[in-house]
Tab-separated table of C-alpha atoms in Angstrom:
chain	number	residue	atom	x	y	z
Z	1	UNK	CA	0.724	-4.273	0.389
Z	2	UNK	CA	0.529	-3.287	0.642
Z	3	UNK	CA	0.736	-1.060	-1.001
Z	4	UNK	CA	1.671	-2.011	-4.170
Z	5	UNK	CA	3.172	-3.980	-1.499
Z	6	UNK	CA	3.252	-7.768	-1.366
Z	7	UNK	CA	2.186	-8.188	2.161
Z	8	UNK	CA	-0.053	-11.275	2.684
Z	9	UNK	CA	-0.972	-14.782	3.585
Z	10	UNK	CA	-2.655	-17.304	1.306
Z	11	UNK	CA	-6.477	-17.637	1.550
Z	12	UNK	CA	-9.374	-19.541	0.365
Z	13	UNK	CA	-11.591	-17.724	-1.977
Z	14	UNK	CA	-14.959	-19.276	-0.597
Z	15	UNK	CA	-18.106	-19.302	-2.783
Z	16	UNK	CA	-17.790	-19.326	-6.360
Z	17	UNK	CA	-19.326	-16.472	-8.343
Z	18	UNK	CA	-21.837	-18.713	-10.131
Z	19	UNK	CA	-22.913	-19.938	-6.771
Z	20	UNK	CA	-23.456	-16.508	-5.476
Z	21	UNK	CA	-25.534	-15.627	-8.490
Z	22	UNK	CA	-27.722	-18.570	-8.065
Z	23	UNK	CA	-28.407	-17.997	-4.515
Z	24	UNK	CA	-28.943	-14.249	-5.008
Z	25	UNK	CA	-31.267	-14.998	-7.852
Z	26	UNK	CA	-33.224	-17.351	-5.707
Z	27	UNK	CA	-33.436	-14.637	-2.948
Z	28	UNK	CA	-34.730	-12.102	-5.394
Z	29	UNK	CA	-31.585	-10.027	-4.795
Z	30	UNK	CA	-30.258	-9.303	-8.266
Z	31	UNK	CA	-32.256	-7.498	-10.998
Z	32	UNK	CA	-33.365	-8.905	-14.370
Z	33	UNK	CA	-31.004	-6.855	-16.331
Z	34	UNK	CA	-27.946	-8.388	-14.576
Z	35	UNK	CA	-29.341	-12.032	-15.077
Z	36	UNK	CA	-29.920	-11.357	-18.875
Z	37	UNK	CA	-26.378	-9.939	-19.106
Z	38	UNK	CA	-25.008	-13.048	-17.631
Z	39	UNK	CA	-27.035	-15.380	-19.676
Z	40	UNK	CA	-26.184	-13.425	-22.821
Z	41	UNK	CA	-22.418	-13.818	-21.959
Z	42	UNK	CA	-22.959	-17.524	-21.350
Z	43	UNK	CA	-24.979	-18.197	-24.540
Z	44	UNK	CA	-23.061	-15.879	-26.859
Z	45	UNK	CA	-26.218	-13.838	-27.552
Z	46	UNK	CA	-26.050	-9.986	-27.817
Z	47	UNK	CA	-25.190	-7.942	-24.828
Z	48	UNK	CA	-28.191	-6.895	-22.782
Z	49	UNK	CA	-28.971	-3.302	-22.140
Z	50	UNK	CA	-26.917	-1.712	-19.363
Z	51	UNK	CA	-28.711	-2.537	-16.058
Z	52	UNK	CA	-27.232	-2.029	-12.511
Z	53	UNK	CA	-28.870	-1.644	-9.227
Z	54	UNK	CA	-32.163	0.327	-8.618
Z	55	UNK	CA	-31.618	3.785	-7.192
Z	56	UNK	CA	-32.980	5.084	-3.863
Z	57	UNK	CA	-33.995	8.474	-2.986
Z	58	UNK	CA	-31.155	11.039	-2.744
Z	59	UNK	CA	-31.276	12.860	0.672
Z	60	UNK	CA	-28.677	14.435	3.153
Z	61	UNK	CA	-28.515	11.118	4.928
Z	62	UNK	CA	-28.423	9.149	1.589
Z	63	UNK	CA	-26.180	11.450	-0.838
Z	64	UNK	CA	-25.620	8.754	-3.530
Z	65	UNK	CA	-29.243	7.384	-3.485
Z	66	UNK	CA	-28.522	3.844	-2.248
Z	67	UNK	CA	-31.602	1.613	-2.679
Z	68	UNK	CA	-32.716	-0.681	0.292
Z	69	UNK	CA	-32.403	-4.254	-0.070
Z	70	UNK	CA	-29.859	-4.319	-3.063
Z	71	UNK	CA	-26.761	-6.383	-3.433
Z	72	UNK	CA	-23.239	-5.312	-2.576
Z	73	UNK	CA	-20.148	-7.138	-4.172
Z	74	UNK	CA	-16.945	-6.408	-2.229
Z	75	UNK	CA	-13.499	-7.872	-3.063
Z	76	UNK	CA	-10.512	-7.281	-0.759
Z	77	UNK	CA	-6.809	-8.089	-0.815
Z	78	UNK	CA	-6.176	-10.470	2.013
Z	79	UNK	CA	-2.740	-9.635	3.058
Z	80	UNK	CA	-1.056	-8.444	6.207
Z	81	UNK	CA	-4.229	-6.680	7.395
Z	82	UNK	CA	-6.380	-9.980	6.893
Z	83	UNK	CA	-9.992	-9.458	5.802
Z	84	UNK	CA	-12.014	-9.729	9.101
Z	85	UNK	CA	-12.203	-5.803	9.206
Z	86	UNK	CA	-14.035	-5.925	5.801
Z	87	UNK	CA	-16.397	-8.658	7.003
Z	88	UNK	CA	-17.363	-6.405	9.896
Z	89	UNK	CA	-17.795	-3.480	7.654
Z	90	UNK	CA	-20.092	-5.580	5.324
Z	91	UNK	CA	-22.172	-6.708	8.195
Z	92	UNK	CA	-22.607	-3.042	9.564
Z	93	UNK	CA	-23.458	-1.891	6.022
Z	94	UNK	CA	-26.148	-4.663	5.385
Z	95	UNK	CA	-27.593	-3.952	8.796
Z	96	UNK	CA	-28.024	-0.210	7.922
Z	97	UNK	CA	-29.071	-0.605	4.221
Z	98	UNK	CA	-30.748	-3.927	4.157
Z	99	UNK	CA	-28.177	-4.910	1.433
Z	100	UNK	CA	-26.883	-8.289	0.857
Z	101	UNK	CA	-23.115	-8.415	0.639
Z	102	UNK	CA	-20.968	-10.985	-1.109
Z	103	UNK	CA	-17.383	-11.069	0.161
Z	104	UNK	CA	-14.134	-12.302	-1.471
Z	105	UNK	CA	-10.791	-12.053	0.340
Z	106	UNK	CA	-7.940	-13.099	-2.033
Z	107	UNK	CA	-4.220	-12.382	-2.915
Z	108	UNK	CA	-5.067	-13.075	-6.629
Z	109	UNK	CA	-6.579	-9.694	-7.461
Z	110	UNK	CA	-5.529	-9.659	-11.212
Z	111	UNK	CA	-6.453	-13.295	-11.802
Z	112	UNK	CA	-9.884	-12.936	-10.212
Z	113	UNK	CA	-10.824	-9.434	-11.413
Z	114	UNK	CA	-9.226	-8.743	-14.760
Z	115	UNK	CA	-11.838	-11.091	-16.440
Z	116	UNK	CA	-14.551	-9.297	-14.697
Z	117	UNK	CA	-13.273	-5.679	-15.748
Z	118	UNK	CA	-12.882	-6.916	-19.281
Z	119	UNK	CA	-16.504	-8.231	-19.371
Z	120	UNK	CA	-17.935	-5.044	-17.909
Z	121	UNK	CA	-19.030	-6.862	-14.585
Z	122	UNK	CA	-16.705	-5.662	-11.921
Z	123	UNK	CA	-17.339	-5.711	-8.264
Z	124	UNK	CA	-18.860	-2.636	-6.420
Z	125	UNK	CA	-15.726	-2.049	-4.090
Z	126	UNK	CA	-12.176	-3.351	-4.594
Z	127	UNK	CA	-9.197	-3.216	-2.310
Z	128	UNK	CA	-6.760	-3.229	-5.274
Z	129	UNK	CA	-3.598	-4.173	-3.505
Z	130	UNK	CA	-0.701	-6.677	-3.214
Z	131	UNK	CA	1.880	-8.185	-5.662
Z	132	UNK	CA	-1.044	-9.166	-8.018
Z	133	UNK	CA	-2.642	-5.737	-8.078
Z	134	UNK	CA	-4.278	-4.549	-11.312
Z	135	UNK	CA	-2.168	-1.286	-11.884
Z	136	UNK	CA	-4.023	1.689	-10.995
Z	137	UNK	CA	-2.705	3.906	-13.884
Z	138	UNK	CA	-3.859	1.112	-16.211
Z	139	UNK	CA	-7.376	0.995	-14.851
Z	140	UNK	CA	-7.504	4.831	-14.923
Z	141	UNK	CA	-6.415	5.086	-18.542
Z	142	UNK	CA	-8.929	2.553	-19.406
Z	143	UNK	CA	-11.777	4.582	-17.967
Z	144	UNK	CA	-12.496	1.803	-15.538
Z	145	UNK	CA	-12.343	3.884	-12.308
Z	146	UNK	CA	-15.246	5.940	-10.981
Z	147	UNK	CA	-14.606	9.497	-9.938
Z	148	UNK	CA	-14.668	9.553	-6.199
Z	149	UNK	CA	-14.764	13.456	-5.661
Z	150	UNK	CA	-18.382	13.088	-4.644
Z	151	UNK	CA	-17.448	11.031	-1.654
Z	152	UNK	CA	-15.064	13.736	-0.467
Z	153	UNK	CA	-17.738	16.350	-0.945
Z	154	UNK	CA	-20.354	14.288	0.933
Z	155	UNK	CA	-21.137	15.080	4.460
Z	156	UNK	CA	-19.014	13.281	7.180
Z	157	UNK	CA	-21.102	10.573	9.014
Z	158	UNK	CA	-19.524	11.827	12.338
Z	159	UNK	CA	-20.220	15.507	11.674
Z	160	UNK	CA	-22.707	16.417	8.815
Z	161	UNK	CA	-21.622	19.980	8.958
Z	162	UNK	CA	-18.185	18.919	7.600
Z	163	UNK	CA	-17.279	17.335	4.310
Z	164	UNK	CA	-15.537	14.066	4.147
Z	165	UNK	CA	-12.460	15.622	2.749
Z	166	UNK	CA	-12.101	17.844	5.747
Z	167	UNK	CA	-11.710	14.890	8.147
Z	168	UNK	CA	-8.749	13.174	6.399
Z	169	UNK	CA	-4.981	13.386	6.833
Z	170	UNK	CA	-2.682	15.507	4.608
Z	171	UNK	CA	-1.939	13.534	1.389
Z	172	UNK	CA	-4.951	11.525	1.176
Z	173	UNK	CA	-6.354	13.631	-1.699
Z	174	UNK	CA	-3.102	14.025	-3.590
Z	175	UNK	CA	-2.063	10.275	-3.362
Z	176	UNK	CA	-5.630	9.445	-4.811
Z	177	UNK	CA	-5.168	11.413	-8.106
Z	178	UNK	CA	-4.659	9.756	-11.473
Z	179	UNK	CA	-4.245	12.332	-14.246
Z	180	UNK	CA	-5.746	15.170	-11.995
Z	181	UNK	CA	-8.869	13.204	-11.005
Z	182	UNK	CA	-9.641	11.635	-7.638
Z	183	UNK	CA	-10.316	8.024	-8.455
Z	184	UNK	CA	-8.468	6.089	-5.592
Z	185	UNK	CA	-9.176	6.118	-1.811
Z	186	UNK	CA	-5.864	4.984	-0.151
Z	187	UNK	CA	-7.121	4.024	3.311
Z	188	UNK	CA	-4.213	2.987	5.484
Z	189	UNK	CA	-1.863	5.427	6.957
Z	190	UNK	CA	1.412	3.513	6.871
Z	191	UNK	CA	5.089	4.232	8.052
Z	192	UNK	CA	8.074	2.738	6.103
Z	193	UNK	CA	11.555	2.100	7.279
Z	194	UNK	CA	13.800	-0.494	8.845
Z	195	UNK	CA	12.843	-2.982	11.686
Z	196	UNK	CA	14.784	-4.656	14.263
Z	197	UNK	CA	14.508	-6.825	17.454
Z	198	UNK	CA	14.743	-4.748	20.685
Z	199	UNK	CA	15.628	-8.050	22.373
Z	200	UNK	CA	18.688	-8.761	20.020
Z	201	UNK	CA	19.909	-5.199	20.387
Z	202	UNK	CA	19.800	-5.461	24.143
Z	203	UNK	CA	21.519	-8.700	24.254
Z	204	UNK	CA	24.374	-7.403	21.938
Z	205	UNK	CA	24.536	-4.023	23.678
Z	206	UNK	CA	23.913	-2.257	20.329
Z	207	UNK	CA	22.386	1.156	19.912
Z	208	UNK	CA	19.984	1.927	17.041
Z	209	UNK	CA	22.197	3.470	14.385
Z	210	UNK	CA	21.768	7.106	13.283
Z	211	UNK	CA	24.109	7.260	10.308
Z	212	UNK	CA	24.737	4.844	7.361
Z	213	UNK	CA	28.244	4.142	8.788
Z	214	UNK	CA	26.893	3.151	12.177
Z	215	UNK	CA	24.244	0.879	10.289
Z	216	UNK	CA	27.179	-0.757	8.396
Z	217	UNK	CA	29.139	-1.169	11.514
Z	218	UNK	CA	26.206	-3.134	13.231
Z	219	UNK	CA	25.737	-5.253	10.095
Z	220	UNK	CA	29.602	-6.056	10.241
Z	221	UNK	CA	29.430	-6.997	13.916
Z	222	UNK	CA	26.396	-9.141	13.168
Z	223	UNK	CA	28.317	-11.031	10.282
Z	224	UNK	CA	31.251	-11.674	12.640
Z	225	UNK	CA	28.660	-13.229	15.033
Z	226	UNK	CA	27.267	-15.380	12.259
Z	227	UNK	CA	24.078	-13.326	11.713
Z	228	UNK	CA	22.999	-11.625	8.486
Z	229	UNK	CA	23.059	-7.772	8.652
Z	230	UNK	CA	20.325	-6.958	6.206
Z	231	UNK	CA	17.447	-9.167	5.071
Z	232	UNK	CA	15.299	-8.017	2.149
Z	233	UNK	CA	12.416	-9.543	0.312
Z	234	UNK	CA	14.470	-10.449	-2.752
Z	235	UNK	CA	11.443	-11.588	-4.894
Z	236	UNK	CA	9.745	-8.360	-4.341
Z	237	UNK	CA	12.269	-5.446	-4.700
Z	238	UNK	CA	9.587	-2.986	-3.778
Z	239	UNK	CA	10.886	-3.145	-0.358
Z	240	UNK	CA	14.674	-2.493	-0.798
Z	241	UNK	CA	13.523	0.317	-3.121
Z	242	UNK	CA	12.050	1.957	0.041
Z	243	UNK	CA	15.651	2.217	1.451
Z	244	UNK	CA	17.233	3.495	-1.822
Z	245	UNK	CA	14.519	5.998	-2.523
Z	246	UNK	CA	14.474	7.102	1.147
Z	247	UNK	CA	18.112	7.690	1.080
Z	248	UNK	CA	17.836	9.861	-2.074
Z	249	UNK	CA	15.274	12.099	-0.453
Z	250	UNK	CA	17.141	12.367	2.852
Z	251	UNK	CA	20.330	13.266	1.197
Z	252	UNK	CA	18.964	15.474	-1.712
Z	253	UNK	CA	16.013	16.802	0.101
Z	254	UNK	CA	12.279	16.897	-0.901
Z	255	UNK	CA	13.279	18.638	-4.136
Z	256	UNK	CA	15.190	15.340	-5.188
Z	257	UNK	CA	12.037	13.385	-4.382
Z	258	UNK	CA	9.721	15.689	-6.430
Z	259	UNK	CA	12.193	15.665	-9.309
Z	260	UNK	CA	11.587	11.979	-9.683
Z	261	UNK	CA	7.898	12.168	-9.563
Z	262	UNK	CA	7.938	15.037	-11.998
Z	263	UNK	CA	10.092	12.955	-14.511
Z	264	UNK	CA	12.934	15.606	-14.728
Z	265	UNK	CA	15.649	14.807	-17.093
Z	266	UNK	CA	18.274	14.968	-14.276
Z	267	UNK	CA	16.093	13.080	-11.708
Z	268	UNK	CA	18.766	10.325	-11.396
Z	269	UNK	CA	21.501	11.099	-13.862
Z	270	UNK	CA	23.315	14.179	-12.771
Z	271	UNK	CA	21.893	13.870	-9.198
Z	272	UNK	CA	24.604	13.151	-6.727
Z	273	UNK	CA	22.204	12.197	-4.066
Z	274	UNK	CA	20.930	9.487	-6.175
Z	275	UNK	CA	24.432	8.005	-6.933
Z	276	UNK	CA	25.483	8.290	-3.271
Z	277	UNK	CA	22.239	6.566	-2.231
Z	278	UNK	CA	22.707	3.589	-4.537
Z	279	UNK	CA	26.363	3.183	-3.636
Z	280	UNK	CA	25.484	3.086	-0.012
Z	281	UNK	CA	23.110	0.100	-0.433
Z	282	UNK	CA	25.495	-1.473	-2.856
Z	283	UNK	CA	28.123	-1.378	-0.058
Z	284	UNK	CA	25.881	-3.835	2.012
Z	285	UNK	CA	25.987	-6.300	-0.998
Z	286	UNK	CA	29.726	-5.875	-1.726
Z	287	UNK	CA	30.775	-6.328	1.984
Z	288	UNK	CA	28.767	-9.508	2.148
Z	289	UNK	CA	26.351	-7.975	4.831
Z	290	UNK	CA	23.245	-9.400	3.321
Z	291	UNK	CA	21.493	-12.439	4.844
Z	292	UNK	CA	22.650	-15.252	2.666
Z	293	UNK	CA	19.975	-16.310	0.170
Z	294	UNK	CA	17.743	-13.284	0.837
Z	295	UNK	CA	17.769	-12.337	-2.930
Z	296	UNK	CA	15.759	-15.479	-3.691
Z	297	UNK	CA	13.165	-15.156	-0.891
Z	298	UNK	CA	9.540	-13.937	-0.862
Z	299	UNK	CA	8.521	-11.220	1.626
Z	300	UNK	CA	7.136	-13.807	4.250
Z	301	UNK	CA	10.191	-16.042	3.912
Z	302	UNK	CA	12.785	-13.353	4.497
Z	303	UNK	CA	10.645	-11.769	7.296
Z	304	UNK	CA	10.328	-15.176	9.013
Z	305	UNK	CA	14.046	-15.736	8.829
Z	306	UNK	CA	14.571	-12.247	10.453
Z	307	UNK	CA	12.044	-13.206	13.125
Z	308	UNK	CA	14.253	-16.204	13.792
Z	309	UNK	CA	17.244	-13.861	14.432
Z	310	UNK	CA	19.036	-14.710	11.288
Z	311	UNK	CA	19.275	-11.106	10.205
Z	312	UNK	CA	19.368	-7.792	12.124
Z	313	UNK	CA	17.530	-5.426	9.935
Z	314	UNK	CA	14.694	-5.723	7.388
Z	315	UNK	CA	12.904	-2.874	5.330
Z	316	UNK	CA	9.046	-2.906	5.557
Z	317	UNK	CA	5.878	-0.898	6.202
Z	318	UNK	CA	3.967	-0.652	9.422
Z	319	UNK	CA	1.842	-3.794	8.391
Z	320	UNK	CA	4.813	-5.872	9.198
Z	321	UNK	CA	3.926	-6.743	12.812
Z	322	UNK	CA	0.420	-7.752	11.889
Z	323	UNK	CA	1.637	-9.921	8.933
Z	324	UNK	CA	4.226	-11.717	11.116
Z	325	UNK	CA	1.983	-12.414	14.222
Z	326	UNK	CA	2.531	-16.143	14.049
Z	327	UNK	CA	6.090	-16.113	13.403
Z	328	UNK	CA	7.344	-13.510	15.876
Z	329	UNK	CA	8.576	-14.850	19.136
Z	330	UNK	CA	6.798	-13.435	22.334
Z	331	UNK	CA	9.789	-11.554	23.437
Z	332	UNK	CA	11.099	-10.348	20.089
Z	333	UNK	CA	10.300	-6.744	20.892
Z	334	UNK	CA	9.761	-5.439	17.445
Z	335	UNK	CA	11.071	-1.781	16.735
Z	336	UNK	CA	10.952	0.690	14.004
Z	337	UNK	CA	13.956	2.629	12.750
Z	338	UNK	CA	13.922	5.574	10.126
Z	339	UNK	CA	16.399	4.998	7.375
Z	340	UNK	CA	19.852	6.125	8.860
Z	341	UNK	CA	21.611	9.293	7.242
Z	342	UNK	CA	24.266	9.589	4.741
Z	343	UNK	CA	26.865	12.371	5.296
Z	344	UNK	CA	25.543	15.976	4.449
Z	345	UNK	CA	21.952	14.889	4.205
Z	346	UNK	CA	19.311	17.687	3.671
Z	347	UNK	CA	16.679	16.025	5.758
Z	348	UNK	CA	17.011	15.093	9.401
Z	349	UNK	CA	17.290	11.513	10.765
Z	350	UNK	CA	13.712	11.634	12.026
Z	351	UNK	CA	12.189	12.179	8.562
Z	352	UNK	CA	10.373	9.056	7.547
Z	353	UNK	CA	8.453	7.712	4.486
Z	354	UNK	CA	4.738	7.878	5.547
Z	355	UNK	CA	1.643	8.155	3.541
Z	356	UNK	CA	-1.532	6.683	2.553
Z	357	UNK	CA	-1.640	3.100	1.241
Z	358	UNK	CA	-4.003	0.245	0.531
Z	359	UNK	CA	-5.999	1.537	-2.497
Z	360	UNK	CA	-9.778	1.218	-2.503
Z	361	UNK	CA	-11.688	1.763	-5.732
Z	362	UNK	CA	-15.366	1.863	-7.084
Z	363	UNK	CA	-15.363	0.516	-10.713
Z	364	UNK	CA	-16.972	2.836	-13.258
Z	365	UNK	CA	-19.056	-0.076	-14.412
Z	366	UNK	CA	-19.975	-1.359	-10.880
Z	367	UNK	CA	-23.661	-2.581	-10.777
Z	368	UNK	CA	-24.311	-0.970	-7.545
Z	369	UNK	CA	-22.052	2.063	-7.694
Z	370	UNK	CA	-24.302	4.170	-5.283
Z	371	UNK	CA	-23.647	1.497	-2.619
Z	372	UNK	CA	-20.000	1.485	-3.499
Z	373	UNK	CA	-19.724	5.227	-3.024
Z	374	UNK	CA	-21.702	4.921	0.347
Z	375	UNK	CA	-19.382	2.072	1.445
Z	376	UNK	CA	-16.297	4.236	0.989
Z	377	UNK	CA	-18.053	7.192	2.859
Z	378	UNK	CA	-18.825	4.824	5.731
Z	379	UNK	CA	-15.123	3.636	5.685
Z	380	UNK	CA	-14.340	7.337	6.354
Z	381	UNK	CA	-16.378	7.427	9.725
Z	382	UNK	CA	-14.791	6.956	13.154
Z	383	UNK	CA	-16.721	3.918	13.811
Z	384	UNK	CA	-15.452	1.915	10.627
Z	385	UNK	CA	-11.760	3.439	11.303
Z	386	UNK	CA	-11.954	2.058	14.738
Z	387	UNK	CA	-12.968	-1.417	13.532
Z	388	UNK	CA	-10.049	-1.419	11.124
Z	389	UNK	CA	-7.535	-0.457	13.896
Z	390	UNK	CA	-8.889	-3.129	16.134
Z	391	UNK	CA	-8.848	-5.953	13.441
Z	392	UNK	CA	-5.903	-4.814	11.340
Z	393	UNK	CA	-3.565	-3.128	13.969
Z	394	UNK	CA	-3.183	-0.063	11.857
Z	395	UNK	CA	-4.033	3.654	11.458
Z	396	UNK	CA	-6.330	4.991	8.825
Z	397	UNK	CA	-6.568	8.255	6.713
Z	398	UNK	CA	-9.267	9.565	9.079
Z	399	UNK	CA	-7.851	12.157	11.361
Z	400	UNK	CA	-8.278	11.237	14.878
Z	401	UNK	CA	-10.380	8.329	13.395
Z	402	UNK	CA	-9.366	5.681	15.980
Z	403	UNK	CA	-10.954	5.433	19.321
Z	404	UNK	CA	-8.269	6.128	21.957
Z	405	UNK	CA	-9.166	3.065	23.810
Z	406	UNK	CA	-7.788	0.801	20.974
Z	407	UNK	CA	-4.285	-0.267	21.710
Z	408	UNK	CA	-1.980	-0.864	18.852
Z	409	UNK	CA	0.652	-3.545	19.237
Z	410	UNK	CA	4.242	-2.450	20.230
Z	411	UNK	CA	5.990	-2.498	16.808
Z	412	UNK	CA	3.108	-0.700	15.270
Z	413	UNK	CA	3.149	1.821	18.179
Z	414	UNK	CA	6.970	2.415	17.578
Z	415	UNK	CA	6.141	3.289	14.044
Z	416	UNK	CA	3.507	5.830	15.139
Z	417	UNK	CA	5.970	7.375	17.626
Z	418	UNK	CA	8.484	7.725	14.811
Z	419	UNK	CA	5.813	9.401	12.694
Z	420	UNK	CA	5.145	12.086	15.565
Z	421	UNK	CA	9.063	12.441	15.986
Z	422	UNK	CA	9.262	13.273	12.152
Z	423	UNK	CA	7.372	16.362	12.949
Z	424	UNK	CA	6.197	16.987	9.359
Z	425	UNK	CA	9.377	15.732	7.642
Z	426	UNK	CA	7.549	13.192	5.533
Z	427	UNK	CA	8.882	11.441	2.481
Z	428	UNK	CA	6.197	10.327	-0.054
Z	429	UNK	CA	6.733	9.315	-3.684
Z	430	UNK	CA	3.860	9.234	-6.222
Z	431	UNK	CA	5.524	7.730	-9.224
Z	432	UNK	CA	4.754	4.089	-8.310
Z	433	UNK	CA	0.981	4.811	-8.885
Z	434	UNK	CA	1.347	7.351	-11.633
Z	435	UNK	CA	3.709	5.251	-13.710
Z	436	UNK	CA	3.659	1.566	-12.913
Z	437	UNK	CA	5.875	0.518	-15.783
Z	438	UNK	CA	8.687	2.976	-14.469
Z	439	UNK	CA	8.205	1.663	-10.995
Z	440	UNK	CA	8.753	-1.850	-12.305
Z	441	UNK	CA	11.756	-1.169	-14.313
Z	442	UNK	CA	13.312	0.625	-11.305
Z	443	UNK	CA	12.592	-2.508	-9.056
Z	444	UNK	CA	14.046	-4.745	-11.767
Z	445	UNK	CA	17.223	-2.567	-11.608
Z	446	UNK	CA	17.380	-3.028	-7.772
Z	447	UNK	CA	17.015	-6.697	-8.156
Z	448	UNK	CA	19.976	-6.790	-10.537
Z	449	UNK	CA	21.927	-4.382	-8.144
Z	450	UNK	CA	21.234	-6.593	-5.121
Z	451	UNK	CA	22.425	-9.779	-6.958
Z	452	UNK	CA	25.600	-7.778	-7.962
Z	453	UNK	CA	24.810	-8.194	-11.638
Z	454	UNK	CA	24.942	-4.511	-12.142
Z	455	UNK	CA	26.954	-1.579	-10.656
Z	456	UNK	CA	25.421	1.559	-9.110
Z	457	UNK	CA	26.282	3.780	-12.226
Z	458	UNK	CA	24.183	1.205	-14.252
Z	459	UNK	CA	21.309	1.363	-11.912
Z	460	UNK	CA	21.307	5.022	-12.283
Z	461	UNK	CA	21.463	4.797	-15.974
Z	462	UNK	CA	18.357	2.350	-16.040
Z	463	UNK	CA	16.399	4.408	-13.556
Z	464	UNK	CA	16.915	7.521	-15.635
Z	465	UNK	CA	15.786	5.607	-18.933
Z	466	UNK	CA	12.635	4.576	-17.048
Z	467	UNK	CA	11.974	8.229	-16.192
Z	468	UNK	CA	12.507	9.373	-19.674
Z	469	UNK	CA	10.175	6.769	-21.147
Z	470	UNK	CA	7.460	7.669	-18.724
Z	471	UNK	CA	7.962	11.340	-19.668
Z	472	UNK	CA	6.802	10.622	-23.147
Z	473	UNK	CA	3.401	9.481	-22.000
Z	474	UNK	CA	0.800	12.080	-22.833
Z	475	UNK	CA	-0.880	11.546	-19.589
Z	476	UNK	CA	2.346	12.649	-17.818
Z	477	UNK	CA	1.440	16.311	-18.133
Z	478	UNK	CA	-1.545	15.868	-15.952
Z	479	UNK	CA	0.555	14.463	-13.063
Z	480	UNK	CA	2.607	17.290	-11.325
Z	481	UNK	CA	3.762	17.942	-7.946
Z	482	UNK	CA	4.661	21.438	-6.660
């Protein structure tokens, strides 16, 4: 998850925070103000003066003034990408700066971190992702996110004559904005669409569908053969929304996509492309072409059923292969497919949803904000980008940031090829980050639609109501797509 995505496996959370504090204190790694802050909390005494890590000298090589020998507190979402990449990064950072990192890989981002944000004691770097993400717009409105513009304007570690911002893919800046301020570094370059088994298609003599009618025809043949047509992650309607929203963008063009992000009064109601898209997805439900029971499954349960050839298609992002490594048969031959076209679509078949995902933040009240900023700058180097590709089987937002010797797995490689074939026809929505409540309401409507509790016209009505509600937010005026 991402993503706001729900990708992930359960993990243990390792050392408790108190243990880390005791050990760090014994090693002399945390400063007195931090300790007095914690003891003040524990004893109910008045809050200590604001402390934080000591500052080092600001130089070209050290633009944020990282102090040697400080402490770095990193929390990452342990999902489809695992967290080995972060451990490798932390080791490299500690070696260079003499810091001591504490690491937590978890899926329980909100449960673990909300109390720390509330207490003014957040980590220095957070990968705020997954189903239990703390919503980015909520953090931004609460003044909890550090402005990361300085990271973009710092010299690139690979070429100090360039600014970091000049080394990033298109969209990396725009997708990190909240209310016109760059506060989120979305690190992974992900591709979204449908996935299928090359082996199953070969055995059945099927051709990857180009149109929605061809897609329905394969789902129908599958049903006759006792296989589900479409599996979806019923408990996380985020995924089926990829299909619905991509169909809207493909049929109505990029203007239809931007109308939704810009909260226009006819974004859904009065938009024929939106109704056609929802009706197309509803047809899968009405004709009984869903994998039976898929509405009640989590992402990993439905994906595992798909890996067991119980369904032909599943929607997901390019982290899917990594997430399903243990469940995927050796000869499954995972393949990516852009969402097939409805009649009279304005965008070509090759158009895909792609963009930056996996949001990293530096909290405004981080004890070692300088190290947090430097950590993000290091993430945007070829060295760290290559570490991520090796460990997590995925591309990053760094242009040409992965060593060509790194081989991606076949399914991920097929998504990368689809991205090249898209030739700039990229679908990329921003409303899920800008308006999390609107996103949740649209997902809830999709949940009802897939369970046949509402009809397409009611879905449109609910989605438009969510847009109209978001448009009343005073912050909305700062979020605009041209």
